[in-house]
Amino acid sequence: MTKFRHMAKGIATMVPPLEAVRRARSHTGGTVSARYCYGVWLRHLVRAHDAGLDSAPASVGELGPGDSLGIGLAALLSGCRTYVSLDVVRYANVEGNLSVLDELVELFEARAPIPDHEELPGVWPRLDSYDFPRHVVDDDRLASATTAGRVEQIRRAVEGPDGDEQLLRYIVPWHDEHVLADASLDAVVSQAVLEHVDDVPFTHRAIYRWLTPGGWASHSVDCRSHGWADGWNGHWSYSDIEWKLVRGARPWILNRYSCSQHVGAATDEGFEVASEVARLVPPEDAMPRERITSRLRPSFTEKDLRCDVLFLQLRKPAAPTAAQR
């Protein structure tokens, strides 16, 4: 598909009748599978444990859950006391979430193995072991989190609108960093979300504000083109004007940050890098530097040219940094 066809699709979103049809058919295509949610949440949790972060956070926030609150439900069923969902557009479906909840309960009660890279080939990073992580979620913690009474409490919270906001909150939209109190979350996770936010520094600044000292953020960032360009890296070749046409009237698309830019944006806001795992494509699949549009080109490292997915875990220092005093 040529650049022109991608731009034409973006222009079509500016035509109200065509955009209305597109929105009616749209969904995030994301975390609608219980096994996917289970596998993703436990990856974030196991990797946090391996990085020396608190693997028993009491309050967890998730950016951009999309169609399903399944990752947050998995967090609640593994012992977290509070889950806060923060999204730009309301996608979540109550019936679907209740179905995912029931399946998640079965997975946790069975101490099912974590779905591996063969079952979930697109999920990064890989783990050393896919056995249920009893060293992270022990039997006592799991038994307490999955009692019949607590599962029913989670179910009522999902059903809303009169659900228990001490257990589950759904905030849409979250554009204001003050939608949550300072130091009110112990952990924040996102799965293939940070590549879509327009203001990456603001997003890290908000997360930093929400986290308790010593709290952590865990992000899987998909730096690929998501079908909005030819090839996995074609979005980096568009000029700013061309990319604006590709976006059209869509509420979000891609910010086109490279892996190193994502890391830099986080550390600039005061975060410490606890773990950074880049997935690199073969050298022959990297985009020649000269094909990257001139504005983006100077910031790209050789690693950026090959990094299609980044798993990044960040720690908020327990004490303010010198720059923040």
mmCIF file of N, CA, C and O in Angstrom, residues 93-180:
data_model
loop_
_atom_site.group_PDB
_atom_site.id
_atom_site.type_symbol
_atom_site.label_atom_id
_atom_site.label_comp_id
_atom_site.label_asym_id
_atom_site.label_seq_id
_atom_site.Cartn_x
_atom_site.Cartn_y
_atom_site.Cartn_z
ATOM 1 N N ASN A 93 -16.619 -3.172 27.976
ATOM 2 C CA ASN A 93 -17.939 -3.768 27.892
ATOM 3 C C ASN A 93 -18.191 -4.610 29.136
ATOM 4 O O ASN A 93 -17.398 -5.493 29.466
ATOM 5 N N VAL A 94 -19.300 -4.327 29.840
ATOM 6 C CA VAL A 94 -19.565 -4.995 31.113
ATOM 7 C C VAL A 94 -19.694 -6.499 30.943
ATOM 8 O O VAL A 94 -19.071 -7.291 31.669
ATOM 9 N N GLU A 95 -20.487 -6.926 29.976
ATOM 10 C CA GLU A 95 -20.693 -8.360 29.768
ATOM 11 C C GLU A 95 -19.382 -9.067 29.457
ATOM 12 O O GLU A 95 -19.088 -10.148 29.981
ATOM 13 N N GLY A 96 -18.583 -8.451 28.615
ATOM 14 C CA GLY A 96 -17.293 -9.048 28.284
ATOM 15 C C GLY A 96 -16.371 -9.120 29.479
ATOM 16 O O GLY A 96 -15.658 -10.110 29.679
ATOM 17 N N ASN A 97 -16.368 -8.074 30.295
ATOM 18 C CA ASN A 97 -15.515 -8.068 31.483
ATOM 19 C C ASN A 97 -15.927 -9.132 32.488
ATOM 20 O O ASN A 97 -15.070 -9.755 33.136
ATOM 21 N N LEU A 98 -17.223 -9.359 32.640
ATOM 22 C CA LEU A 98 -17.682 -10.386 33.572
ATOM 23 C C LEU A 98 -17.272 -11.771 33.102
ATOM 24 O O LEU A 98 -16.900 -12.634 33.908
ATOM 25 N N SER A 99 -17.305 -11.989 31.788
ATOM 26 C CA SER A 99 -16.868 -13.274 31.242
ATOM 27 C C SER A 99 -15.370 -13.473 31.474
ATOM 28 O O SER A 99 -14.922 -14.561 31.869
ATOM 29 N N VAL A 100 -14.589 -12.409 31.245
ATOM 30 C CA VAL A 100 -13.149 -12.481 31.476
ATOM 31 C C VAL A 100 -12.862 -12.744 32.950
ATOM 32 O O VAL A 100 -11.981 -13.534 33.306
ATOM 33 N N LEU A 101 -13.630 -12.098 33.831
ATOM 34 C CA LEU A 101 -13.446 -12.304 35.268
ATOM 35 C C LEU A 101 -13.618 -13.775 35.640
ATOM 36 O O LEU A 101 -12.797 -14.345 36.377
ATOM 37 N N ASP A 102 -14.677 -14.394 35.147
ATOM 38 C CA ASP A 102 -14.925 -15.800 35.469
ATOM 39 C C ASP A 102 -13.773 -16.686 35.002
ATOM 40 O O ASP A 102 -13.333 -17.602 35.726
ATOM 41 N N GLU A 103 -13.261 -16.429 33.805
ATOM 42 C CA GLU A 103 -12.151 -17.231 33.280
ATOM 43 C C GLU A 103 -10.871 -16.989 34.074
ATOM 44 O O GLU A 103 -10.087 -17.918 34.321
ATOM 45 N N LEU A 104 -10.653 -15.748 34.474
ATOM 46 C CA LEU A 104 -9.458 -15.432 35.256
ATOM 47 C C LEU A 104 -9.481 -16.137 36.607
ATOM 48 O O LEU A 104 -8.445 -16.625 37.079
ATOM 49 N N VAL A 105 -10.650 -16.181 37.234
ATOM 50 C CA VAL A 105 -10.767 -16.882 38.515
ATOM 51 C C VAL A 105 -10.336 -18.336 38.343
ATOM 52 O O VAL A 105 -9.577 -18.882 39.172
ATOM 53 N N GLU A 106 -10.775 -18.966 37.283
ATOM 54 C CA GLU A 106 -10.402 -20.369 37.035
ATOM 55 C C GLU A 106 -8.899 -20.515 36.829
ATOM 56 O O GLU A 106 -8.276 -21.456 37.344
ATOM 57 N N LEU A 107 -8.301 -19.581 36.092
ATOM 58 C CA LEU A 107 -6.862 -19.652 35.832
ATOM 59 C C LEU A 107 -6.065 -19.504 37.131
ATOM 60 O O LEU A 107 -5.113 -20.256 37.374
ATOM 61 N N PHE A 108 -6.446 -18.553 37.960
ATOM 62 C CA PHE A 108 -5.713 -18.346 39.210
ATOM 63 C C PHE A 108 -5.928 -19.501 40.183
ATOM 64 O O PHE A 108 -4.983 -19.949 40.849
ATOM 65 N N GLU A 109 -7.159 -19.973 40.287
ATOM 66 C CA GLU A 109 -7.413 -21.081 41.213
ATOM 67 C C GLU A 109 -6.649 -22.339 40.806
ATOM 68 O O GLU A 109 -6.228 -23.122 41.658
ATOM 69 N N ALA A 110 -6.460 -22.511 39.499
ATOM 70 C CA ALA A 110 -5.716 -23.676 39.002
ATOM 71 C C ALA A 110 -4.206 -23.452 39.022
ATOM 72 O O ALA A 110 -3.445 -24.375 38.720
ATOM 73 N N ARG A 111 -3.773 -22.243 39.413
ATOM 74 C CA ARG A 111 -2.345 -21.886 39.315
ATOM 75 C C ARG A 111 -1.826 -22.248 37.925
ATOM 76 O O ARG A 111 -0.780 -22.889 37.753
ATOM 77 N N ALA A 112 -2.578 -21.844 36.917
ATOM 78 C CA ALA A 112 -2.241 -22.204 35.538
ATOM 79 C C ALA A 112 -0.910 -21.586 35.126
ATOM 80 O O ALA A 112 -0.567 -20.470 35.546
ATOM 81 N N PRO A 113 -0.138 -22.294 34.300
ATOM 82 C CA PRO A 113 1.107 -21.712 33.789
ATOM 83 C C PRO A 113 0.826 -20.426 33.009
ATOM 84 O O PRO A 113 -0.262 -20.232 32.461
ATOM 85 N N ILE A 114 1.803 -19.558 32.964
ATOM 86 C CA ILE A 114 1.685 -18.318 32.189
ATOM 87 C C ILE A 114 1.728 -18.671 30.700
ATOM 88 O O ILE A 114 2.627 -19.403 30.267
ATOM 89 N N PRO A 115 0.766 -18.222 29.896
ATOM 90 C CA PRO A 115 0.839 -18.484 28.452
ATOM 91 C C PRO A 115 2.180 -18.013 27.889
ATOM 92 O O PRO A 115 2.592 -16.869 28.124
ATOM 93 N N ASP A 116 2.855 -18.884 27.172
ATOM 94 C CA ASP A 116 4.229 -18.580 26.759
ATOM 95 C C ASP A 116 4.282 -17.880 25.406
ATOM 96 O O ASP A 116 3.255 -17.474 24.846
ATOM 97 N N HIS A 117 5.496 -17.742 24.879
ATOM 98 C CA HIS A 117 5.702 -16.999 23.638
ATOM 99 C C HIS A 117 5.166 -17.748 22.424
ATOM 100 O O HIS A 117 4.978 -17.144 21.365
ATOM 101 N N GLU A 118 4.920 -19.037 22.559
ATOM 102 C CA GLU A 118 4.317 -19.756 21.438
ATOM 103 C C GLU A 118 2.813 -19.483 21.376
ATOM 104 O O GLU A 118 2.245 -19.349 20.291
ATOM 105 N N GLU A 119 2.173 -19.400 22.532
ATOM 106 C CA GLU A 119 0.744 -19.074 22.560
ATOM 107 C C GLU A 119 0.503 -17.587 22.318
ATOM 108 O O GLU A 119 -0.458 -17.208 21.643
ATOM 109 N N LEU A 120 1.367 -16.753 22.866
ATOM 110 C CA LEU A 120 1.236 -15.299 22.727
ATOM 111 C C LEU A 120 2.517 -14.750 22.097
ATOM 112 O O LEU A 120 3.316 -14.084 22.753
ATOM 113 N N PRO A 121 2.737 -15.014 20.807
ATOM 114 C CA PRO A 121 4.006 -14.634 20.174
ATOM 115 C C PRO A 121 4.244 -13.131 20.133
ATOM 116 O O PRO A 121 5.392 -12.686 20.041
ATOM 117 N N GLY A 122 3.173 -12.344 20.194
ATOM 118 C CA GLY A 122 3.354 -10.898 20.115
ATOM 119 C C GLY A 122 3.624 -10.231 21.437
ATOM 120 O O GLY A 122 3.890 -9.022 21.482
ATOM 121 N N VAL A 123 3.551 -10.986 22.534
ATOM 122 C CA VAL A 123 3.728 -10.397 23.855
ATOM 123 C C VAL A 123 5.196 -10.474 24.260
ATOM 124 O O VAL A 123 5.808 -11.537 24.195
ATOM 125 N N TRP A 124 5.731 -9.354 24.679
ATOM 126 C CA TRP A 124 7.136 -9.228 25.039
ATOM 127 C C TRP A 124 7.234 -8.685 26.453
ATOM 128 O O TRP A 124 6.412 -7.879 26.856
ATOM 129 N N PRO A 125 8.206 -9.104 27.263
ATOM 130 C CA PRO A 125 9.343 -9.960 26.932
ATOM 131 C C PRO A 125 9.064 -11.422 27.239
ATOM 132 O O PRO A 125 8.034 -11.763 27.819
ATOM 133 N N ARG A 126 9.995 -12.258 26.867
ATOM 134 C CA ARG A 126 9.923 -13.662 27.247
ATOM 135 C C ARG A 126 10.373 -13.816 28.700
ATOM 136 O O ARG A 126 11.064 -12.957 29.246
ATOM 137 N N LEU A 127 9.958 -14.911 29.305
ATOM 138 C CA LEU A 127 10.316 -15.202 30.690
ATOM 139 C C LEU A 127 11.224 -16.418 30.748
ATOM 140 O O LEU A 127 11.202 -17.270 29.852
ATOM 141 N N ASP A 128 12.005 -16.517 31.820
ATOM 142 C CA ASP A 128 12.857 -17.689 32.010
ATOM 143 C C ASP A 128 12.020 -18.924 32.306
ATOM 144 O O ASP A 128 12.376 -20.041 31.927
ATOM 145 N N SER A 129 10.893 -18.726 33.009
ATOM 146 C CA SER A 129 9.990 -19.834 33.336
ATOM 147 C C SER A 129 8.560 -19.357 33.203
ATOM 148 O O SER A 129 8.231 -18.224 33.574
ATOM 149 N N TYR A 130 7.699 -20.248 32.677
ATOM 150 C CA TYR A 130 6.279 -19.914 32.540
ATOM 151 C C TYR A 130 5.429 -20.669 33.559
ATOM 152 O O TYR A 130 4.198 -20.636 33.471
ATOM 153 N N ASP A 131 6.064 -21.301 34.520
ATOM 154 C CA ASP A 131 5.317 -21.908 35.616
ATOM 155 C C ASP A 131 4.601 -20.809 36.408
ATOM 156 O O ASP A 131 5.062 -19.657 36.437
ATOM 157 N N PHE A 132 3.496 -21.176 37.051
ATOM 158 C CA PHE A 132 2.822 -20.172 37.874
ATOM 159 C C PHE A 132 3.818 -19.650 38.915
ATOM 160 O O PHE A 132 4.482 -20.439 39.607
ATOM 161 N N PRO A 133 3.950 -18.324 39.054
ATOM 162 C CA PRO A 133 5.004 -17.743 39.899
ATOM 163 C C PRO A 133 4.643 -17.736 41.392
ATOM 164 O O PRO A 133 4.346 -16.693 41.986
ATOM 165 N N ARG A 134 4.706 -18.892 42.011
ATOM 166 C CA ARG A 134 4.379 -18.985 43.440
ATOM 167 C C ARG A 134 5.330 -18.156 44.295
ATOM 168 O O ARG A 134 4.984 -17.770 45.412
ATOM 169 N N HIS A 135 6.533 -17.911 43.795
ATOM 170 C CA HIS A 135 7.488 -17.091 44.543
ATOM 171 C C HIS A 135 7.087 -15.622 44.534
ATOM 172 O O HIS A 135 7.596 -14.828 45.331
ATOM 173 N N VAL A 136 6.161 -15.259 43.640
ATOM 174 C CA VAL A 136 5.678 -13.883 43.555
ATOM 175 C C VAL A 136 4.278 -13.761 44.162
ATOM 176 O O VAL A 136 3.987 -12.837 44.936
ATOM 177 N N VAL A 137 3.394 -14.696 43.806
ATOM 178 C CA VAL A 137 2.023 -14.729 44.336
ATOM 179 C C VAL A 137 1.880 -16.029 45.117
ATOM 180 O O VAL A 137 1.600 -17.080 44.546
ATOM 181 N N ASP A 138 2.076 -15.957 46.439
ATOM 182 C CA ASP A 138 2.056 -17.197 47.218
ATOM 183 C C ASP A 138 0.622 -17.656 47.485
ATOM 184 O O ASP A 138 -0.351 -16.944 47.207
ATOM 185 N N ASP A 139 0.489 -18.858 48.024
ATOM 186 C CA ASP A 139 -0.831 -19.464 48.207
ATOM 187 C C ASP A 139 -1.723 -18.657 49.142
ATOM 188 O O ASP A 139 -2.927 -18.519 48.891
ATOM 189 N N ASP A 140 -1.163 -18.110 50.206
ATOM 190 C CA ASP A 140 -1.982 -17.337 51.144
ATOM 191 C C ASP A 140 -2.530 -16.077 50.497
ATOM 192 O O ASP A 140 -3.714 -15.744 50.656
ATOM 193 N N ARG A 141 -1.684 -15.393 49.775
ATOM 194 C CA ARG A 141 -2.114 -14.166 49.092
ATOM 195 C C ARG A 141 -3.191 -14.475 48.055
ATOM 196 O O ARG A 141 -4.194 -13.769 47.955
ATOM 197 N N LEU A 142 -2.995 -15.539 47.305
ATOM 198 C CA LEU A 142 -3.952 -15.892 46.268
ATOM 199 C C LEU A 142 -5.280 -16.356 46.869
ATOM 200 O O LEU A 142 -6.358 -15.981 46.387
ATOM 201 N N ALA A 143 -5.221 -17.150 47.931
ATOM 202 C CA ALA A 143 -6.446 -17.633 48.562
ATOM 203 C C ALA A 143 -7.278 -16.472 49.094
ATOM 204 O O ALA A 143 -8.511 -16.445 48.965
ATOM 205 N N SER A 144 -6.615 -15.479 49.671
ATOM 206 C CA SER A 144 -7.321 -14.316 50.197
ATOM 207 C C SER A 144 -7.950 -13.475 49.086
ATOM 208 O O SER A 144 -9.033 -12.916 49.263
ATOM 209 N N ALA A 145 -7.291 -13.414 47.942
ATOM 210 C CA ALA A 145 -7.765 -12.566 46.841
ATOM 211 C C ALA A 145 -8.871 -13.200 46.021
ATOM 212 O O ALA A 145 -9.560 -12.505 45.270
ATOM 213 N N THR A 146 -9.057 -14.524 46.139
ATOM 214 C CA THR A 146 -10.023 -15.220 45.283
ATOM 215 C C THR A 146 -11.142 -15.889 46.074
ATOM 216 O O THR A 146 -11.778 -16.823 45.577
ATOM 217 N N THR A 147 -11.397 -15.421 47.286
ATOM 218 C CA THR A 147 -12.539 -15.969 48.025
ATOM 219 C C THR A 147 -13.824 -15.658 47.274
ATOM 220 O O THR A 147 -13.890 -14.701 46.486
ATOM 221 N N ALA A 148 -14.861 -16.449 47.532
ATOM 222 C CA ALA A 148 -16.138 -16.239 46.845
ATOM 223 C C ALA A 148 -16.670 -14.832 47.120
ATOM 224 O O ALA A 148 -17.204 -14.164 46.218
ATOM 225 N N GLY A 149 -16.510 -14.370 48.362
ATOM 226 C CA GLY A 149 -16.997 -13.047 48.707
ATOM 227 C C GLY A 149 -16.271 -11.950 47.967
ATOM 228 O O GLY A 149 -16.891 -10.979 47.510
ATOM 229 N N ARG A 150 -14.946 -12.086 47.824
ATOM 230 C CA ARG A 150 -14.200 -11.031 47.140
ATOM 231 C C ARG A 150 -14.468 -11.051 45.631
ATOM 232 O O ARG A 150 -14.572 -9.995 45.000
ATOM 233 N N VAL A 151 -14.587 -12.229 45.051
ATOM 234 C CA VAL A 151 -14.915 -12.308 43.621
ATOM 235 C C VAL A 151 -16.269 -11.662 43.365
ATOM 236 O O VAL A 151 -16.463 -10.942 42.377
ATOM 237 N N GLU A 152 -17.222 -11.881 44.256
ATOM 238 C CA GLU A 152 -18.535 -11.257 44.106
ATOM 239 C C GLU A 152 -18.424 -9.739 44.242
ATOM 240 O O GLU A 152 -19.107 -8.988 43.541
ATOM 241 N N GLN A 153 -17.570 -9.274 45.130
ATOM 242 C CA GLN A 153 -17.346 -7.838 45.286
ATOM 243 C C GLN A 153 -16.763 -7.245 43.994
ATOM 244 O O GLN A 153 -17.171 -6.164 43.554
ATOM 245 N N ILE A 154 -15.806 -7.946 43.388
ATOM 246 C CA ILE A 154 -15.229 -7.488 42.120
ATOM 247 C C ILE A 154 -16.298 -7.479 41.031
ATOM 248 O O ILE A 154 -16.395 -6.542 40.233
ATOM 249 N N ARG A 155 -17.141 -8.514 41.016
ATOM 250 C CA ARG A 155 -18.207 -8.598 40.021
ATOM 251 C C ARG A 155 -19.139 -7.384 40.126
ATOM 252 O O ARG A 155 -19.488 -6.765 39.125
ATOM 253 N N ARG A 156 -19.529 -7.030 41.342
ATOM 254 C CA ARG A 156 -20.421 -5.876 41.525
ATOM 255 C C ARG A 156 -19.741 -4.583 41.084
ATOM 256 O O ARG A 156 -20.379 -3.693 40.520
ATOM 257 N N ALA A 157 -18.436 -4.487 41.336
ATOM 258 C CA ALA A 157 -17.702 -3.295 40.927
ATOM 259 C C ALA A 157 -17.655 -3.172 39.409
ATOM 260 O O ALA A 157 -17.744 -2.072 38.855
ATOM 261 N N VAL A 158 -17.522 -4.298 38.713
ATOM 262 C CA VAL A 158 -17.508 -4.294 37.250
ATOM 263 C C VAL A 158 -18.871 -3.896 36.701
ATOM 264 O O VAL A 158 -18.973 -3.137 35.731
ATOM 265 N N GLU A 159 -19.916 -4.401 37.325
ATOM 266 C CA GLU A 159 -21.269 -4.129 36.833
ATOM 267 C C GLU A 159 -21.626 -2.659 36.939
ATOM 268 O O GLU A 159 -22.321 -2.134 36.077
ATOM 269 N N GLY A 160 -21.141 -1.941 37.988
ATOM 270 C CA GLY A 160 -21.407 -0.512 38.131
ATOM 271 C C GLY A 160 -22.831 -0.154 37.749
ATOM 272 O O GLY A 160 -23.648 -1.031 37.477
ATOM 273 N N PRO A 161 -23.209 1.143 37.694
ATOM 274 C CA PRO A 161 -22.374 2.293 38.051
ATOM 275 C C PRO A 161 -22.250 2.516 39.552
ATOM 276 O O PRO A 161 -21.594 3.443 39.990
ATOM 277 N N ASP A 162 -22.936 1.685 40.325
ATOM 278 C CA ASP A 162 -22.880 1.838 41.776
ATOM 279 C C ASP A 162 -21.867 0.888 42.391
ATOM 280 O O ASP A 162 -22.015 0.451 43.529
ATOM 281 N N GLY A 163 -20.834 0.546 41.606
ATOM 282 C CA GLY A 163 -19.832 -0.393 42.093
ATOM 283 C C GLY A 163 -18.947 0.214 43.165
ATOM 284 O O GLY A 163 -19.010 1.413 43.467
ATOM 285 N N ASP A 164 -18.112 -0.590 43.736
ATOM 286 C CA ASP A 164 -17.240 -0.194 44.829
ATOM 287 C C ASP A 164 -16.009 0.527 44.269
ATOM 288 O O ASP A 164 -15.091 -0.103 43.748
ATOM 289 N N GLU A 165 -15.979 1.865 44.372
ATOM 290 C CA GLU A 165 -14.865 2.624 43.812
ATOM 291 C C GLU A 165 -13.597 2.485 44.642
ATOM 292 O O GLU A 165 -12.525 2.899 44.199
ATOM 293 N N GLN A 166 -13.711 1.958 45.852
ATOM 294 C CA GLN A 166 -12.503 1.662 46.616
ATOM 295 C C GLN A 166 -11.788 0.455 46.024
ATOM 296 O O GLN A 166 -10.599 0.247 46.259
ATOM 297 N N LEU A 167 -12.520 -0.328 45.247
ATOM 298 C CA LEU A 167 -11.966 -1.532 44.633
ATOM 299 C C LEU A 167 -11.606 -1.285 43.174
ATOM 300 O O LEU A 167 -10.527 -1.661 42.716
ATOM 301 N N LEU A 168 -12.491 -0.643 42.433
ATOM 302 C CA LEU A 168 -12.301 -0.445 41.002
ATOM 303 C C LEU A 168 -12.847 0.923 40.595
ATOM 304 O O LEU A 168 -14.009 1.225 40.854
ATOM 305 N N ARG A 169 -12.008 1.710 39.933
ATOM 306 C CA ARG A 169 -12.427 3.000 39.386
ATOM 307 C C ARG A 169 -12.130 3.019 37.896
ATOM 308 O O ARG A 169 -11.102 2.522 37.447
ATOM 309 N N TYR A 170 -13.061 3.597 37.128
ATOM 310 C CA TYR A 170 -12.907 3.699 35.679
ATOM 311 C C TYR A 170 -13.004 5.174 35.325
ATOM 312 O O TYR A 170 -14.074 5.775 35.426
ATOM 313 N N ILE A 171 -11.882 5.777 34.942
ATOM 314 C CA ILE A 171 -11.816 7.217 34.688
ATOM 315 C C ILE A 171 -11.644 7.468 33.202
ATOM 316 O O ILE A 171 -10.652 7.058 32.595
ATOM 317 N N VAL A 172 -12.618 8.144 32.586
ATOM 318 C CA VAL A 172 -12.593 8.492 31.166
ATOM 319 C C VAL A 172 -13.155 9.906 30.997
ATOM 320 O O VAL A 172 -14.262 10.176 31.463
ATOM 321 N N PRO A 173 -12.444 10.822 30.339
ATOM 322 C CA PRO A 173 -11.030 10.714 29.959
ATOM 323 C C PRO A 173 -10.138 11.100 31.131
ATOM 324 O O PRO A 173 -10.609 11.644 32.117
ATOM 325 N N TRP A 174 -8.847 10.854 30.980
ATOM 326 C CA TRP A 174 -7.922 11.130 32.081
ATOM 327 C C TRP A 174 -6.934 12.241 31.731
ATOM 328 O O TRP A 174 -5.879 12.345 32.325
ATOM 329 N N HIS A 175 -7.281 13.129 30.821
ATOM 330 C CA HIS A 175 -6.333 14.117 30.302
ATOM 331 C C HIS A 175 -5.678 14.975 31.384
ATOM 332 O O HIS A 175 -4.604 15.520 31.180
ATOM 333 N N ASP A 176 -6.323 15.145 32.514
ATOM 334 C CA ASP A 176 -5.812 15.989 33.586
ATOM 335 C C ASP A 176 -5.031 15.136 34.574
ATOM 336 O O ASP A 176 -5.547 14.134 35.088
ATOM 337 N N GLU A 177 -3.791 15.518 34.870
ATOM 338 C CA GLU A 177 -2.971 14.740 35.803
ATOM 339 C C GLU A 177 -3.537 14.760 37.219
ATOM 340 O O GLU A 177 -3.133 13.959 38.075
ATOM 341 N N HIS A 178 -4.486 15.654 37.476
ATOM 342 C CA HIS A 178 -5.063 15.762 38.816
ATOM 343 C C HIS A 178 -6.312 14.896 38.994
ATOM 344 O O HIS A 178 -7.009 15.037 39.993
ATOM 345 N N VAL A 179 -6.602 14.024 38.031
ATOM 346 C CA VAL A 179 -7.756 13.129 38.196
ATOM 347 C C VAL A 179 -7.523 12.135 39.325
ATOM 348 O O VAL A 179 -8.470 11.547 39.847
ATOM 349 N N LEU A 180 -6.261 11.942 39.686
ATOM 350 C CA LEU A 180 -5.910 11.093 40.825
ATOM 351 C C LEU A 180 -5.076 11.896 41.809
ATOM 352 O O LEU A 180 -4.322 12.800 41.413
#
